[in-house]
Structures are given as structure tokens and as C-alpha cells.
Short mmCIF file of C-alpha atoms and ligand atoms in Angstrom, two decimals:
data_model
loop_
_atom_site.label_atom_id
_atom_site.label_comp_id
_atom_site.label_asym_id
_atom_site.label_seq_id
_atom_site.Cartn_x
_atom_site.Cartn_y
_atom_site.Cartn_z
CA MET A 1 12.28 12.41 -17.60
CA THR A 2 10.40 11.79 -20.82
CA GLY A 3 9.98 14.79 -23.14
CA SER A 4 6.67 15.64 -21.56
CA VAL A 5 3.88 17.33 -23.50
CA PRO A 6 1.26 19.28 -21.53
CA LEU A 7 -1.81 17.07 -21.24
CA PRO A 8 -4.99 18.52 -22.72
CA ASN A 9 -6.61 18.93 -19.31
CA ASN A 10 -3.53 20.66 -17.92
CA ARG A 11 -3.35 23.30 -20.64
CA ARG A 12 -4.58 26.30 -18.72
CA PRO A 13 -3.60 29.94 -19.21
CA ALA A 14 -0.52 31.03 -17.23
CA GLY A 15 -1.70 32.10 -13.80
CA CYS A 16 -5.29 30.98 -14.34
CA PRO A 17 -5.95 27.36 -13.43
CA PHE A 18 -9.73 27.55 -13.81
CA ARG A 19 -10.22 27.41 -17.57
CA PRO A 20 -8.68 25.95 -20.75
CA ASP A 21 -5.93 27.94 -22.43
CA ALA A 22 -6.69 29.91 -25.59
CA ALA A 23 -5.21 27.25 -27.90
CA LEU A 24 -7.49 24.58 -26.47
CA GLU A 25 -10.47 26.95 -26.78
CA ARG A 26 -9.65 27.59 -30.46
CA LEU A 27 -9.45 23.86 -31.15
CA ARG A 28 -12.92 23.39 -29.72
CA ASP A 29 -14.31 25.92 -32.20
CA ASP A 30 -12.47 24.32 -35.12
CA PRO A 31 -14.61 21.83 -37.08
CA GLU A 32 -11.47 19.79 -37.88
CA LEU A 33 -10.47 17.23 -35.29
CA PRO A 34 -6.77 17.94 -34.71
CA ARG A 35 -4.07 15.32 -34.13
CA VAL A 36 -1.89 16.35 -31.18
CA PRO A 37 1.30 14.89 -29.69
CA MET A 38 0.84 13.15 -26.32
CA SER A 39 3.22 11.29 -24.08
CA ASN A 40 3.08 9.13 -21.02
CA PRO A 41 5.55 6.70 -19.44
CA GLN A 42 3.63 3.56 -20.40
CA LEU A 43 2.51 4.46 -23.93
CA GLY A 44 5.53 6.59 -24.83
CA SER A 45 4.98 9.39 -27.37
CA PHE A 46 2.04 9.14 -29.72
CA ASP A 47 -0.36 11.30 -31.70
CA ALA A 48 -4.02 11.39 -30.71
CA VAL A 49 -7.16 12.84 -32.20
CA LEU A 50 -8.07 15.54 -29.71
CA VAL A 51 -11.75 15.71 -28.79
CA THR A 52 -12.81 18.97 -27.15
CA ARG A 53 -16.59 19.13 -27.71
CA ALA A 54 -19.06 17.53 -25.30
CA ASP A 55 -21.17 15.83 -28.02
CA ASP A 56 -18.14 14.26 -29.70
CA ALA A 57 -16.81 13.16 -26.29
CA ARG A 58 -20.10 11.44 -25.41
CA GLN A 59 -20.21 9.71 -28.79
CA VAL A 60 -16.72 8.28 -28.26
CA LEU A 61 -17.23 7.30 -24.62
CA ALA A 62 -20.54 5.55 -25.30
CA ASP A 63 -19.09 3.41 -28.12
CA SER A 64 -17.03 0.45 -26.92
CA ARG A 65 -15.38 0.20 -30.36
CA TYR A 66 -13.29 3.03 -28.98
CA GLU A 67 -11.39 0.75 -26.63
CA ALA A 68 -10.11 1.73 -23.21
CA GLY A 69 -8.10 -1.46 -22.65
CA PHE A 70 -6.25 -1.29 -25.99
CA ALA A 71 -2.78 -1.60 -24.44
CA PHE A 72 -3.63 -4.32 -21.91
CA ASP A 73 -1.09 -7.14 -22.13
CA ARG A 74 -1.48 -9.46 -19.18
CA THR A 75 1.83 -11.17 -19.97
CA GLY A 76 3.81 -7.91 -20.25
CA PRO A 77 5.77 -6.20 -17.45
CA ARG A 78 3.33 -4.96 -14.84
CA THR A 79 2.32 -1.33 -15.33
CA VAL A 80 -1.04 0.30 -14.68
CA MET A 81 -2.00 -0.68 -18.21
CA ASN A 82 -0.99 -4.35 -17.88
CA GLN A 83 -2.49 -5.02 -14.46
CA PRO A 84 -5.49 -7.36 -14.30
CA GLY A 85 -8.38 -6.12 -12.17
CA ILE A 86 -8.10 -2.46 -13.23
CA LEU A 87 -11.47 -1.64 -14.81
CA LEU A 88 -10.04 0.71 -17.42
CA ASN A 89 -8.04 -2.19 -18.90
CA TYR A 90 -11.18 -4.01 -20.05
CA ASP A 91 -13.92 -3.40 -22.58
CA GLY A 92 -17.34 -4.82 -23.38
CA GLU A 93 -18.67 -7.84 -21.48
CA GLU A 94 -15.40 -8.51 -19.69
CA HIS A 95 -15.42 -4.95 -18.31
CA ALA A 96 -19.08 -5.22 -17.28
CA ARG A 97 -18.35 -8.48 -15.40
CA TYR A 98 -15.57 -6.92 -13.28
CA ARG A 99 -17.46 -3.67 -12.81
CA ARG A 100 -20.56 -5.47 -11.47
CA MET A 101 -18.41 -6.95 -8.70
CA LEU A 102 -17.55 -3.43 -7.51
CA THR A 103 -20.74 -1.44 -8.07
CA GLY A 104 -22.35 -2.73 -4.86
CA ALA A 105 -19.78 -0.84 -2.78
CA PHE A 106 -20.54 2.48 -4.50
CA THR A 107 -24.33 2.66 -4.74
CA VAL A 108 -26.01 5.89 -3.63
CA LYS A 109 -27.36 4.09 -0.55
CA ARG A 110 -24.02 2.55 0.50
CA VAL A 111 -22.24 5.85 -0.03
CA ARG A 112 -24.85 7.88 1.86
CA ALA A 113 -24.33 5.58 4.83
CA LEU A 114 -20.73 6.82 4.97
CA THR A 115 -21.85 10.36 5.89
CA PRO A 116 -21.09 9.99 9.63
CA ALA A 117 -17.68 8.42 8.98
CA ILE A 118 -16.68 11.11 6.46
CA THR A 119 -17.93 13.88 8.76
CA ARG A 120 -15.87 12.42 11.61
CA ILE A 121 -12.73 12.27 9.44
CA VAL A 122 -13.26 15.84 8.15
CA ASN A 123 -13.81 17.26 11.64
CA ALA A 124 -10.79 15.45 13.10
CA GLN A 125 -8.61 16.74 10.26
CA LEU A 126 -9.97 20.26 10.78
CA ASP A 127 -8.82 19.97 14.41
CA VAL A 128 -5.34 19.08 13.17
CA LEU A 129 -5.41 21.99 10.72
CA GLU A 130 -6.60 24.45 13.34
CA GLN A 131 -3.93 23.35 15.79
CA ALA A 132 -1.25 23.75 13.12
CA GLY A 133 -2.38 27.38 12.65
CA PRO A 134 -2.60 30.30 12.30
CA GLY A 135 -1.28 29.16 8.91
CA ALA A 136 -0.62 25.85 7.16
CA ASP A 137 -0.37 24.13 3.80
CA LEU A 138 -3.95 23.11 3.03
CA ILE A 139 -2.91 20.22 0.78
CA GLU A 140 -0.58 18.66 3.32
CA THR A 141 -2.85 19.14 6.31
CA PHE A 142 -6.38 18.80 4.93
CA ALA A 143 -6.95 18.21 1.20
CA GLY A 144 -4.48 15.30 1.04
CA PRO A 145 -5.30 13.45 4.27
CA VAL A 146 -9.14 13.58 4.17
CA PRO A 147 -9.74 11.53 0.98
CA LEU A 148 -6.85 9.23 1.83
CA LEU A 149 -8.28 8.47 5.28
CA VAL A 150 -11.72 7.87 3.76
CA ILE A 151 -10.43 5.46 1.13
CA CYS A 152 -8.17 3.66 3.63
CA GLU A 153 -11.18 3.06 5.86
CA LEU A 154 -13.32 1.87 2.92
CA LEU A 155 -10.67 -0.54 1.66
CA GLY A 156 -9.43 -1.74 5.04
CA VAL A 157 -5.95 -0.26 4.54
CA PRO A 158 -3.93 0.38 7.73
CA LEU A 159 -3.70 4.10 8.48
CA GLU A 160 -0.03 3.93 9.46
CA ASP A 161 0.82 3.16 5.81
CA ARG A 162 -0.72 6.34 4.50
CA ASP A 163 2.50 8.35 3.93
CA ASP A 164 3.92 5.55 1.77
CA ILE A 165 0.64 5.28 -0.13
CA GLN A 166 0.50 9.01 -0.77
CA ARG A 167 4.08 9.08 -2.04
CA ARG A 168 3.56 6.07 -4.32
CA SER A 169 0.35 7.30 -5.85
CA ALA A 170 1.93 10.71 -6.54
CA THR A 171 4.80 8.92 -8.35
CA GLY A 172 2.33 6.69 -10.21
CA THR A 173 0.36 9.65 -11.56
CA ASP A 174 3.36 11.79 -12.54
CA VAL A 175 3.69 11.59 -16.32
CA ALA A 176 7.19 13.12 -16.20
CA ASN A 177 8.58 9.93 -14.60
CA THR A 178 10.44 7.37 -16.68
CA LEU A 179 9.06 3.92 -17.39
CA ASP A 180 11.73 2.45 -15.04
CA ASP A 181 10.53 4.70 -12.19
CA GLN A 182 6.97 3.62 -12.94
CA LEU A 183 7.81 -0.08 -13.05
CA GLU A 184 9.64 0.06 -9.74
CA ASN A 185 6.89 2.08 -8.11
CA PHE A 186 4.19 -0.16 -9.50
CA ALA A 187 5.94 -3.28 -8.21
CA ALA A 188 6.08 -1.77 -4.71
CA MET A 189 2.38 -0.91 -4.84
CA ALA A 190 1.46 -4.39 -6.07
CA ALA A 191 3.56 -6.05 -3.34
CA TYR A 192 1.89 -3.90 -0.70
CA MET A 193 -1.65 -4.61 -1.91
CA GLY A 194 -0.71 -8.30 -2.29
CA ASP A 195 -0.01 -8.47 1.45
CA LEU A 196 -3.37 -6.86 2.20
CA VAL A 197 -5.16 -9.25 -0.15
CA ARG A 198 -3.56 -12.33 1.43
CA ARG A 199 -4.42 -11.00 4.90
CA ALA A 200 -8.01 -10.34 3.82
CA ARG A 201 -8.31 -13.84 2.35
CA ARG A 202 -7.44 -15.25 5.78
CA ALA A 203 -9.77 -12.87 7.67
CA PRO A 204 -12.06 -10.83 5.38
CA GLY A 205 -12.95 -7.55 7.09
CA ASP A 206 -15.99 -5.31 6.85
CA ASP A 207 -14.59 -3.32 3.94
CA ILE A 208 -14.40 -3.41 0.12
CA LEU A 209 -11.56 -5.95 -0.05
CA GLY A 210 -13.29 -8.22 2.50
CA ASP A 211 -16.56 -7.88 0.62
CA LEU A 212 -14.98 -8.74 -2.74
CA ILE A 213 -13.36 -11.81 -1.21
CA ARG A 214 -16.53 -13.02 0.49
CA ARG A 215 -18.66 -12.61 -2.64
CA HIS A 216 -16.22 -13.24 -5.49
CA GLY A 217 -13.09 -14.66 -3.84
CA ASP A 218 -13.53 -17.99 -5.67
CA VAL A 219 -13.44 -16.42 -9.16
CA LEU A 220 -10.98 -13.57 -8.56
CA ASP A 221 -7.29 -14.42 -8.20
CA ASP A 222 -4.91 -12.38 -6.05
CA ASP A 223 -3.57 -10.49 -9.07
CA GLU A 224 -7.06 -9.27 -10.00
CA LEU A 225 -7.78 -8.28 -6.40
CA ILE A 226 -4.49 -6.34 -6.30
CA GLY A 227 -5.53 -4.42 -9.44
CA MET A 228 -8.99 -3.67 -8.09
CA GLY A 229 -7.66 -2.60 -4.69
CA ASN A 230 -4.87 -0.38 -6.01
CA SER A 231 -7.02 1.30 -8.65
CA ILE A 232 -9.57 2.30 -6.04
CA LEU A 233 -6.86 3.42 -3.65
CA VAL A 234 -5.20 5.71 -6.21
CA ALA A 235 -8.29 6.86 -8.16
CA GLY A 236 -10.13 7.39 -4.89
CA HIS A 237 -7.85 9.92 -3.28
CA GLU A 238 -5.69 11.81 -5.82
CA THR A 239 -8.76 13.16 -7.59
CA VAL A 240 -10.72 14.21 -4.51
CA SER A 241 -7.62 15.71 -2.93
CA SER A 242 -6.95 17.82 -6.04
CA MET A 243 -10.58 18.91 -6.10
CA ILE A 244 -10.50 20.07 -2.45
CA GLY A 245 -7.31 22.08 -3.06
CA LEU A 246 -8.29 23.67 -6.36
CA SER A 247 -11.88 24.33 -5.23
CA THR A 248 -10.62 26.13 -2.13
CA LEU A 249 -8.34 28.26 -4.31
CA ALA A 250 -11.23 29.09 -6.67
CA LEU A 251 -13.45 30.04 -3.73
CA LEU A 252 -10.75 32.15 -2.07
CA ARG A 253 -10.56 34.14 -5.33
CA ASP A 254 -14.28 34.92 -5.21
CA ALA A 255 -15.57 36.09 -1.82
CA GLU A 256 -19.19 36.23 -2.97
CA GLN A 257 -19.26 32.62 -4.18
CA LEU A 258 -17.39 31.48 -1.08
CA ALA A 259 -19.96 33.17 1.18
CA ILE A 260 -22.82 31.34 -0.56
CA LEU A 261 -21.28 27.93 0.07
CA ARG A 262 -20.30 28.85 3.64
CA ASP A 263 -23.60 30.41 4.72
CA ASP A 264 -26.31 28.56 2.80
CA GLU A 265 -26.82 25.04 4.19
CA THR A 266 -28.50 23.93 0.97
CA ALA A 267 -25.84 25.22 -1.45
CA ALA A 268 -23.31 22.35 -1.36
CA PRO A 269 -24.72 19.88 -3.94
CA ASP A 270 -25.02 22.41 -6.80
CA ALA A 271 -21.81 24.19 -5.78
CA VAL A 272 -19.84 20.93 -5.89
CA GLU A 273 -21.29 20.06 -9.30
CA GLU A 274 -20.21 23.47 -10.57
CA LEU A 275 -16.71 23.11 -9.14
CA LEU A 276 -16.36 19.62 -10.66
CA ARG A 277 -17.33 21.03 -14.05
CA LEU A 278 -15.27 24.18 -13.87
CA LEU A 279 -12.07 22.56 -12.60
CA SER A 280 -12.21 19.24 -14.49
CA VAL A 281 -9.16 17.75 -12.77
CA ALA A 282 -9.25 14.25 -14.34
CA PRO A 283 -6.68 13.26 -16.94
CA PRO A 284 -7.61 13.32 -20.63
CA LEU A 285 -9.51 10.11 -21.37
CA ILE A 286 -7.70 7.94 -23.91
CA ARG A 287 -9.31 5.45 -26.29
CA GLN A 288 -8.16 3.60 -29.42
CA ALA A 289 -10.40 2.95 -32.40
CA ALA A 290 -10.82 -0.79 -33.04
CA THR A 291 -12.06 -0.10 -36.57
CA ASP A 292 -12.55 2.93 -38.85
CA LEU A 293 -15.16 5.13 -37.17
CA GLU A 294 -16.94 8.34 -38.09
CA LEU A 295 -16.67 11.28 -35.71
CA GLY A 296 -17.90 14.80 -36.42
CA GLY A 297 -18.05 14.07 -40.17
CA GLN A 298 -14.44 12.83 -40.22
CA THR A 299 -12.82 9.41 -40.05
CA VAL A 300 -10.92 8.12 -37.07
CA LYS A 301 -8.85 5.30 -38.54
CA ALA A 302 -8.56 1.85 -36.97
CA GLY A 303 -5.65 1.95 -34.50
CA GLU A 304 -5.78 5.73 -34.04
CA ARG A 305 -5.94 7.01 -30.49
CA VAL A 306 -8.36 9.61 -29.25
CA ALA A 307 -7.73 11.94 -26.29
CA LEU A 308 -10.79 13.58 -24.75
CA SER A 309 -10.33 16.82 -22.84
CA THR A 310 -13.07 16.96 -20.24
CA LEU A 311 -11.81 20.46 -19.37
CA ALA A 312 -12.42 21.78 -22.89
CA ALA A 313 -15.76 19.98 -23.21
CA ASN A 314 -16.96 21.25 -19.82
CA HIS A 315 -16.22 24.85 -20.82
CA GLY A 316 -18.04 24.80 -24.17
CA THR A 317 -21.02 27.11 -24.72
CA ASP A 318 -22.94 24.13 -26.17
CA LEU A 319 -22.90 22.67 -22.63
CA VAL A 320 -22.96 25.93 -20.66
CA PRO A 321 -24.43 28.75 -22.76
CA ASP A 322 -23.91 31.43 -20.13
CA ALA A 323 -20.33 32.35 -19.12
CA PRO A 324 -18.85 28.84 -18.93
CA ASP A 325 -15.54 30.10 -17.49
CA ARG A 326 -17.22 31.80 -14.53
CA LEU A 327 -17.68 30.09 -11.17
CA ASP A 328 -21.38 30.26 -10.35
CA VAL A 329 -22.14 27.99 -7.41
CA ARG A 330 -25.87 28.57 -7.88
CA ARG A 331 -25.75 27.42 -11.52
CA LYS A 332 -28.31 24.73 -12.35
CA PRO A 333 -26.13 21.64 -12.76
CA VAL A 334 -25.34 20.68 -16.36
CA PRO A 335 -24.57 17.14 -17.57
CA HIS A 336 -20.81 17.72 -17.38
CA LEU A 337 -18.11 15.22 -18.22
CA ALA A 338 -15.90 15.57 -15.14
CA PHE A 339 -16.62 11.91 -14.27
CA GLY A 340 -16.53 10.73 -17.88
CA TYR A 341 -19.51 9.12 -19.61
CA GLY A 342 -20.67 5.68 -20.74
CA PRO A 343 -19.58 2.27 -19.45
CA HIS A 344 -16.39 3.53 -17.76
CA GLN A 345 -18.04 6.52 -16.08
CA CYS A 346 -16.47 7.04 -12.65
CA ILE A 347 -17.59 4.32 -10.25
CA GLY A 348 -16.69 6.49 -7.24
CA GLN A 349 -18.57 9.62 -8.27
CA GLN A 350 -21.17 9.49 -5.48
CA LEU A 351 -18.41 9.08 -2.92
CA ALA A 352 -16.41 11.95 -4.43
CA ARG A 353 -19.47 14.22 -4.39
CA LEU A 354 -20.25 13.37 -0.78
CA GLU A 355 -16.68 14.00 0.38
CA LEU A 356 -16.61 17.39 -1.34
CA GLN A 357 -20.09 18.33 -0.09
CA ILE A 358 -18.97 17.63 3.47
CA ALA A 359 -15.35 18.85 3.37
CA LEU A 360 -15.67 22.21 1.59
CA PRO A 361 -18.46 23.84 3.66
CA ALA A 362 -16.98 22.40 6.88
CA LEU A 363 -13.61 24.01 6.10
CA LEU A 364 -15.17 27.39 5.32
CA ARG A 365 -17.34 27.32 8.44
CA ARG A 366 -14.59 26.21 10.81
CA LEU A 367 -12.17 28.87 9.53
CA PRO A 368 -14.31 31.85 8.46
CA GLY A 369 -11.18 34.00 8.13
CA LEU A 370 -9.53 31.58 5.69
CA ARG A 371 -7.29 33.38 3.18
CA LEU A 372 -4.37 32.74 0.86
CA ALA A 373 -1.05 33.20 2.63
CA ALA A 374 0.90 33.73 -0.61
CA ASP A 375 0.49 35.72 -3.79
CA PHE A 376 -1.97 34.05 -6.13
CA ALA A 377 0.67 34.39 -8.87
CA SER A 378 3.13 32.30 -6.83
CA ILE A 379 0.87 29.23 -6.54
CA ALA A 380 2.37 26.27 -8.45
CA TYR A 381 0.33 23.69 -10.36
CA ARG A 382 0.82 19.98 -11.00
CA GLU A 383 1.25 20.30 -14.72
CA ASP A 384 3.02 16.96 -15.14
CA ALA A 385 0.53 15.03 -13.04
CA LEU A 386 -2.30 13.02 -14.56
CA VAL A 387 -4.67 14.69 -12.13
CA PHE A 388 -4.46 18.49 -12.32
CA GLY A 389 -4.18 20.44 -9.07
CA VAL A 390 -2.05 22.75 -6.96
CA THR A 391 1.27 21.47 -5.62
CA GLY A 392 0.64 23.24 -2.32
CA LEU A 393 -1.76 25.85 -0.98
CA PRO A 394 -0.43 28.15 1.77
CA VAL A 395 -3.40 29.46 3.76
CA ALA A 396 -3.90 31.41 6.97
CA TRP A 397 -6.94 32.37 9.07
C1 LIG B 401 -13.54 14.31 -7.93
C2 LIG B 401 -13.12 13.06 -7.93
C3 LIG B 401 -13.07 12.16 -9.13
C4 LIG B 401 -13.00 12.47 -10.47
C5 LIG B 401 -12.96 13.86 -11.10
C6 LIG B 401 -12.99 11.21 -11.19
C7 LIG B 401 -12.96 11.11 -12.58
C8 LIG B 401 -13.07 9.92 -13.26
C9 LIG B 401 -13.20 9.80 -14.70
C10 LIG B 401 -13.21 10.97 -15.69
C11 LIG B 401 -13.29 8.48 -15.02
C12 LIG B 401 -13.47 7.88 -16.41
C13 LIG B 401 -12.16 7.45 -17.01
C14 LIG B 401 -12.28 7.02 -18.46
O1 LIG B 401 -13.40 6.83 -18.97
O2 LIG B 401 -11.23 6.85 -19.11
C15 LIG B 401 -13.19 7.74 -13.76
C16 LIG B 401 -13.22 6.37 -13.67
C17 LIG B 401 -13.01 5.69 -12.48
N1 LIG B 401 -12.98 6.23 -11.22
FE1 LIG B 401 -13.11 8.20 -10.74
N2 LIG B 401 -13.03 10.19 -10.29
C18 LIG B 401 -13.09 10.71 -9.03
C19 LIG B 401 -13.19 10.00 -7.85
C20 LIG B 401 -13.14 8.64 -7.73
C21 LIG B 401 -13.26 7.91 -6.51
C22 LIG B 401 -13.52 8.54 -5.13
C23 LIG B 401 -13.10 6.58 -6.82
C24 LIG B 401 -13.13 5.35 -5.93
C25 LIG B 401 -13.27 5.31 -4.68
C26 LIG B 401 -12.91 6.49 -8.24
C27 LIG B 401 -12.71 5.32 -8.94
C28 LIG B 401 -12.77 5.20 -10.32
C29 LIG B 401 -12.66 3.94 -11.03
C30 LIG B 401 -12.41 2.57 -10.41
C31 LIG B 401 -12.82 4.24 -12.40
C32 LIG B 401 -12.81 3.27 -13.57
C33 LIG B 401 -14.24 2.87 -13.90
C34 LIG B 401 -14.36 1.92 -15.08
O3 LIG B 401 -13.42 1.81 -15.87
O4 LIG B 401 -15.41 1.28 -15.20
N3 LIG B 401 -12.94 7.76 -8.76
N4 LIG B 401 -13.08 8.64 -12.72
#
């Protein structure tokens, strides 16, 4: 274990996972930009300028002089940060070149065409959940499997490998693991994706890997394809799975809001936007200043790191003037930062939205008597994970 420091997006009040803790709130109101200790297995311990206001966050994320790929060393031991093909390891033109190769798979039109496949996966998993009843762990039986099955289908990953994939991505996103654990885990993930890439080179399928190979297989080497494949695999299911679990918990705590999403066929898009904003499950976004830069009237020095808390920014009254900590599924969507902003803004956001818009109402309609099967106070949270969420969610119906 490293001496882990709570990540800015995981600092929530004890027993209340739906808003930033008081210390984070105070920092947002403070005109000074504080330096806070951070730690993660790849970067070790470091201090970062903590950004908690939406305007400051947008300014940083739009400016590529705040580099995302600052630690990328393609000759170093393979970690998430040294792996070619992972979009967050690149900046500027190089980033745009890799990103363009992937955007085709995630356009609104391509994603909308997945509606029948996602609906089929959701309904089949609801059958499994119902049969496991009258009670089950929602994460294990629904929130975990649905996004994993969707992303496996999209990438052409064999379904029988899904338990291994789930275990490895949980290890990969646990900041309490040592660097050795991470290196070993990362090597296993790279070897696995390497096999899929070589198989897809021989017979490219009708999926993202096959598509990348058909269109860009001459310029992308296997290492880059491994990075692209694994980043989509991990980013594409941990986040959505956490959102399904935490959203269900938030809705079960508020019968009125739950009823709106369950009973009003038109409610899902705005409700999902509100849940994305309120819950802000993504890790703090880290950048490093390439040169001295001005932010909020202060100087961020060349080489200093910046950590952006999307949770704090998404709960500010500058973004949401009226009761930002309250779940209001009818709220007119605000330009929240749950998917980031600027050139690295989440490439899978349309897919994530669609999965949530299908999965959450379907769950509430299939099991109208859904309720927590444990005390709210006993629910445990993934405080050491990059992606915030519940560790399990006992439900009954
Ligand atoms: C609710 C679900 C999701 C949330 C909250 C989320 C959040 C984010 C955020 C905040 C970023 C920006 C990171 C930064 O700037 O440092 C990001 C980037 C990214 N996301 Fe997502 N994401 C979600 C779902 C997905 C899905 C479904 C996929 C793929 C299938 C995906 C793939 C990616 C990739 C590849 C990037 C890097 C983009 C780049 O660097 O250009 N994400 N995501």
C-alpha cells in the first residue's frame, strides 16, 4: 500500500456520497488556489494546485500548455502512463491524430445505432437479476455486467474473459495498490489485448479493433493498438458501472425523484445529465504546466501539477445557482464537467449517456418494488479507487 491520500473527487462527507465534503467546499470559495498532497502508484506522492471552480477548470482543460501526457515515457516500464495508444498520454497535434482514428466509432449516429444491442443486454441482465431475487447485489448482478458486456461487444472481446477483465480493471484503477502490483497487472492486460490485436490483424471483425485495423492498421503498431483497446475497455466500463450503482443509490434515497424517472418516458435524458453532474464519479483530472501560466490571478509555475475536481466544480453555485447539492432530475441540464472539457473531453460520453438512459429506467420499471436491503449507513464506498462508487449495493424487491 502507498500512503494514500483521498482524491479530490472522493472527498465526500461521511455517510453522504452525493456531494463534496465541507473542506472541498471551503476551498472552492477561497480565492487562493491551494496546493494539496496527492498520490498515485505511477506518479508517487506529489503536490498539486487544486482547481475546484468550473471557470478555472475550463481554462486549464482548454489550454494544451497544461499537458496531460507529461509523464509519458515510451521507453520506461509499461504503466498506464507509459503506454502508447492511450489518448491521455498525448497532447496537441499528436493527440488529435490518434483521437481522430477513434472518433468515428463514437459519433452520435454510431452510438444511437447501438440502442437495440444495449437494450437487449440490459433486458437479459435484468432477467438474471430477477432470477437471483428476491434480493441481490446490484453491482455484481447488474451495474457491473451491463457496461462490461456492452464494451466487450463493441471491441470484439470474448465474453468468457469478462471476469478476468473486471478483476484486472479494478486492480488497475485502485490507487492504494503498489507500483509492483500495477506493473504486474498492466503486463497481464497488455498481453491479453496483444492476443486480441494479433487475432484481429489476421481476421478483422465488425468491431472497434477490426475497424481500427482496417482503416489505420498500416500506421498503428500492435503496441499502440493495445493501448487504444485497453483504454477503451477500462474507461468504458468502470465509469458507467459506478454511475449505475451510485445513481440507483441516489434514487432509492429519494422516492419522488425515482418515480419521475420510472414513470415519465421522456425524463431519462435530463435525469441522466443531472446524475452525471451530481455524482461526478471520474477521477480528478491531472495536468502539468509546460510553462509559467496565469490562473485566477495567480501563477502556476512551469512543472507544477494541477488537479481538477470535477465534483467540486459541478457543485458550485456559479454553475448551478439553485441548490447544487440536491438531486433534481427535472433540472435543465447545465454545462457540467463530468466528462471533462477541451481536447481530452470524454470520447465515450454519448455511449455512456445512452447506456444510463436505457439501464436506469429499465431497472426501475422491471422492479418497481426495488429497495435497499441494508442500512444506508452501512454502504461502503470505493474511496481508494480512481472512479468513485459503491463497493456493493444490496437491494431487494
Ligand atoms: C459515465 C461514464 C464516463 C465518465 C464519467 C467519463 C469521464 C471522462 C473524463 C472526465 C474524461 C477526461 C479525462 C481528462 O481530461 O483527463 C474522459 C476521457 C476519456 N474517456 Fe470517458 N467517461 C465515461 C465513459 C466512457 C466510455 C463509455 C468510454 C469508452 C467507451 C470512455 C473513454 C474515454 C477515453 C478514451 C478518454 C480519453 C479521451 C482523450 O484523452 O482524448 N469514457 N472520460
